[in-house]
Amino acid sequence: MHNFQLFIKKNIIKGSTVVVGVSGGPDSLTLLHLFLSIKEEYSLKIVGAHVDHMFRAEQSEEEMLFVKDFCYQYNIPCEAKQIDIPAYLNRNKISSQAASREHRYNFYKEVMDTYNANYLALGHHGDDQIETILMRMVRGSTGEAMAGMKAVRKFHNGYIIRPLLTASKEEILQYCDLNGLEPRFDPSNEENKYTRNRFRNTVLPFLKSENPLVHERFQYFSETFLEDELYLKELTKEKMNTVLKRKEKSEVEMDTKLFLNLPLPLQRRCIQLILNYLYETIPSSLSSIHIESLLNLLSRDHPSGSLDYPNGLRVIKSYDNCLFTFDYDKSLPYEIPLSIPSTIVLPNGSAIDCGILKKPHFLKRGNDVFSLSVERLKEPLTIRSRKQGDKIKLKGMNGTKKVKDIFIDEKIPLHNRDIWPILEDGDGNILWVPGLKKSAFEEADCNGDYIFLQYKEL
């Protein structure tokens, strides 16, 4: 396989240690045999690594013994491990393929650490690449995932390499025949209950009948798409600096108006970068549909709206703000008794200072302060979140006004309204919406002591 030699020359440093994942099937056995053929030329240390997932009892154990014996014949180390995946599945709600992959890759990390290996080589080939790309397209993957498997990518303390992505399954089987290799075949690969097998057994034969070299076209697509995607991602990162207003561990806020000025391809990638930042691991249920739904929400004329994303992430549009948050409901609703004197730290990151003063009319006025005669105080005072139907009798006005309308008039972002503090007395009267409006209950110009409150940012 000429392309294998070119790949090694381009991507591997001489004198390195390479862990080769070996299942015993034709793909991984071919890969291991190819590495053995260049071992001396590149001064490589080769280590075989095999995992028995224990799905097929004696048959899978025999495959493990076959791999260990193969490595012994060629005088290379072999690390093999049996992992009871069926038992693990009984304790955890996860697919068998996801569980197998998780444990297999954790084992590979252990082997790389043991041998101080630079590379983990895997036997994925061109037909696998076709299946992967098509599966991800159908599932609605976005960004780099659309390019399928990378030939080289960072992994643990080194790299995963896939030298056979330009080879077809047929070429691999021919290699096994020419070199007298006798690989083992997993019968589960023919079962159509697995999604990948359905693509392999139905879609792939059709594509190959149209073009026997279709795997080369898909690999070309993968490489060029990835190049384009990486360029657009870097361009998006540059533009992100003008769009983001706030970036925290579990929240990101951006300027919707500036965001919508970006070209549409950068908008999509901007959202993807935010999701990659917030999610430690992107949920499998997250797809391009979520991104398109958000683009539709942000481009609509309506000033507000929200979307629920997987794993508790909420995206909230409000006027020129868009908030991505995992913390939306953590403090809701709230009700905090207000002691006199005291300082109350509020869920929205602000605080209210409360004390008793003489002649508050000498102090600054404005909606950030509120004063009330001690004689007219109806205890207890409470700081709470808003409730449906809240109304306030505004200072200097006849009648009442809905608190909801005050938020709208002041263009308070939707995600801030539910945690905005409201001061209520013991009779249920709303005395003050801190920072926004005062009620007619405020007093500042008569004799006696006053309760004086000040709203401030921390």
XYZ file of C-alpha atoms in Angstrom, residues 130-335:
206
model
C -17.965 7.009 3.865
C -20.226 5.464 6.496
C -19.191 8.001 9.126
C -19.754 11.048 6.916
C -23.142 9.826 5.725
C -24.271 8.939 9.253
C -23.305 12.361 10.551
C -25.037 14.126 7.670
C -28.244 12.199 8.313
C -27.998 12.835 12.068
C -27.574 16.590 11.521
C -23.982 17.046 12.690
C -22.333 20.424 12.169
C -18.886 21.935 11.782
C -15.804 19.716 11.743
C -17.911 16.638 12.515
C -19.243 16.793 8.952
C -15.742 15.992 7.688
C -15.863 12.542 9.268
C -12.769 11.045 10.882
C -9.536 13.011 10.883
C -6.434 11.254 9.599
C -4.472 12.871 12.434
C -5.877 14.424 15.595
C -4.646 15.172 19.082
C -5.401 12.505 21.658
C -4.287 12.215 25.280
C -0.543 12.989 25.333
C -0.037 12.374 21.625
C -2.021 11.750 18.466
C -4.515 9.362 16.937
C -3.456 8.441 13.401
C -5.496 6.640 10.747
C -3.119 5.676 7.917
C -5.682 3.559 6.005
C -8.348 6.177 5.254
C -7.337 6.216 1.589
C -7.692 2.425 1.285
C -10.893 0.528 0.574
C -12.080 -2.592 2.383
C -11.429 -4.600 -0.773
C -7.784 -3.478 -0.868
C -7.368 -4.478 2.769
C -8.796 -7.956 2.158
C -6.469 -8.352 -0.844
C -3.519 -7.354 1.349
C -4.454 -10.031 3.882
C -4.581 -12.678 1.125
C -1.252 -11.621 -0.414
C 0.533 -11.662 2.947
C -0.970 -14.841 4.354
C -2.815 -13.084 7.167
C -5.779 -14.926 8.643
C -7.927 -12.273 10.345
C -10.922 -12.983 12.516
C -14.379 -11.739 11.470
C -16.955 -10.367 13.895
C -20.409 -11.679 12.857
C -22.111 -8.711 14.536
C -20.805 -6.539 11.679
C -23.474 -8.080 9.461
C -26.393 -7.380 11.807
C -28.607 -4.560 10.560
C -29.773 -3.627 14.049
C -26.762 -1.278 14.175
C -27.017 2.002 12.241
C -23.512 1.753 10.787
C -24.193 -1.758 9.509
C -27.316 -0.578 7.703
C -25.277 2.044 5.869
C -22.547 -0.542 5.216
C -24.881 -3.220 3.882
C -27.339 -1.090 1.894
C -26.008 2.375 0.981
C -22.323 1.570 0.478
C -22.805 -1.148 -2.182
C -24.888 1.261 -4.256
C -22.240 4.003 -4.055
C -19.509 1.561 -5.045
C -21.562 0.373 -7.998
C -21.707 3.977 -9.196
C -17.995 4.595 -8.577
C -15.615 1.874 -7.316
C -13.258 4.632 -6.111
C -15.966 6.484 -4.184
C -13.928 6.169 -0.977
C -11.263 8.412 -2.550
C -13.895 11.050 -3.384
C -15.223 11.012 0.169
C -11.726 11.306 1.596
C -11.028 14.259 -0.703
C -14.276 15.853 0.496
C -13.247 15.215 4.106
C -9.846 16.845 3.737
C -10.964 19.899 1.742
C -14.076 20.437 3.879
C -11.932 20.332 7.017
C -9.503 22.877 5.556
C -12.381 25.223 4.734
C -13.973 24.666 8.124
C -10.776 25.438 10.046
C -10.297 28.654 8.057
C -13.880 29.779 8.711
C -13.541 28.876 12.381
C -10.482 31.119 12.767
C -12.338 33.922 11.001
C -15.285 33.391 13.341
C -13.035 33.579 16.409
C -11.798 36.981 15.254
C -15.352 38.274 14.823
C -16.495 36.786 18.141
C -14.591 39.514 20.005
C -16.986 42.109 18.599
C -20.108 40.076 19.353
C -19.627 38.688 22.875
C -20.673 40.862 25.800
C -19.953 38.408 28.603
C -18.358 34.980 28.861
C -18.494 32.924 32.061
C -18.243 29.241 32.929
C -21.939 28.472 32.519
C -23.189 31.587 30.710
C -22.405 33.457 27.514
C -24.105 36.683 26.471
C -23.825 38.229 23.029
C -25.061 41.309 21.187
C -27.784 40.134 18.805
C -27.604 43.207 16.585
C -23.868 42.827 15.989
C -24.279 39.069 15.576
C -26.833 39.503 12.787
C -24.388 41.762 10.928
C -22.053 38.787 10.471
C -22.277 36.695 7.283
C -24.594 33.716 7.769
C -21.763 31.092 7.598
C -20.009 32.882 10.461
C -23.257 33.142 12.435
C -23.637 29.358 12.384
C -20.036 28.838 13.452
C -20.308 31.492 16.130
C -23.184 29.575 17.732
C -21.233 26.327 17.400
C -18.200 27.846 19.147
C -20.395 29.046 22.013
C -21.942 25.585 22.368
C -18.515 23.931 22.271
C -17.405 26.270 25.069
C -20.431 25.704 27.310
C -20.812 21.939 26.878
C -17.979 19.811 28.259
C -19.156 17.109 25.877
C -21.523 17.965 23.032
C -24.755 15.943 23.569
C -25.547 13.471 20.813
C -29.065 14.953 20.619
C -27.712 18.386 19.664
C -27.889 18.903 15.912
C -28.030 21.490 13.153
C -31.771 21.837 13.847
C -30.962 23.596 17.133
C -28.671 26.076 15.391
C -31.176 26.810 12.617
C -33.958 27.284 15.190
C -31.860 29.841 17.030
C -30.993 31.681 13.812
C -34.717 31.926 13.063
C -35.441 33.215 16.568
C -32.723 35.878 16.428
C -33.704 37.127 12.977
C -37.413 37.551 13.837
C -38.791 41.026 14.574
C -40.292 39.940 17.898
C -38.046 41.308 20.677
C -37.996 38.219 22.879
C -38.160 34.427 22.941
C -36.331 31.377 24.236
C -35.234 27.878 23.271
C -34.464 24.862 25.451
C -31.339 22.965 24.427
C -30.226 19.510 25.697
C -28.914 19.024 29.240
C -30.595 22.106 30.694
C -29.093 24.819 28.494
C -31.518 27.645 27.773
C -31.036 30.273 25.057
C -32.920 33.524 25.678
C -33.374 36.378 23.234
C -34.377 39.766 24.622
C -34.067 42.886 22.503
C -30.392 43.209 21.500
C -29.215 40.488 23.916
C -28.942 36.737 23.564
C -28.068 34.713 26.648
C -26.895 31.092 26.700
C -27.192 29.834 30.283
C -27.276 26.707 32.423
C -28.167 28.782 35.518
C -31.517 30.188 34.453
C -33.712 28.377 36.989
C -31.259 27.820 39.842
C -32.451 30.749 41.985
C -36.118 30.897 40.976
C -38.413 31.843 42.477
C -36.904 33.546 45.526
C -38.210 35.405 48.567
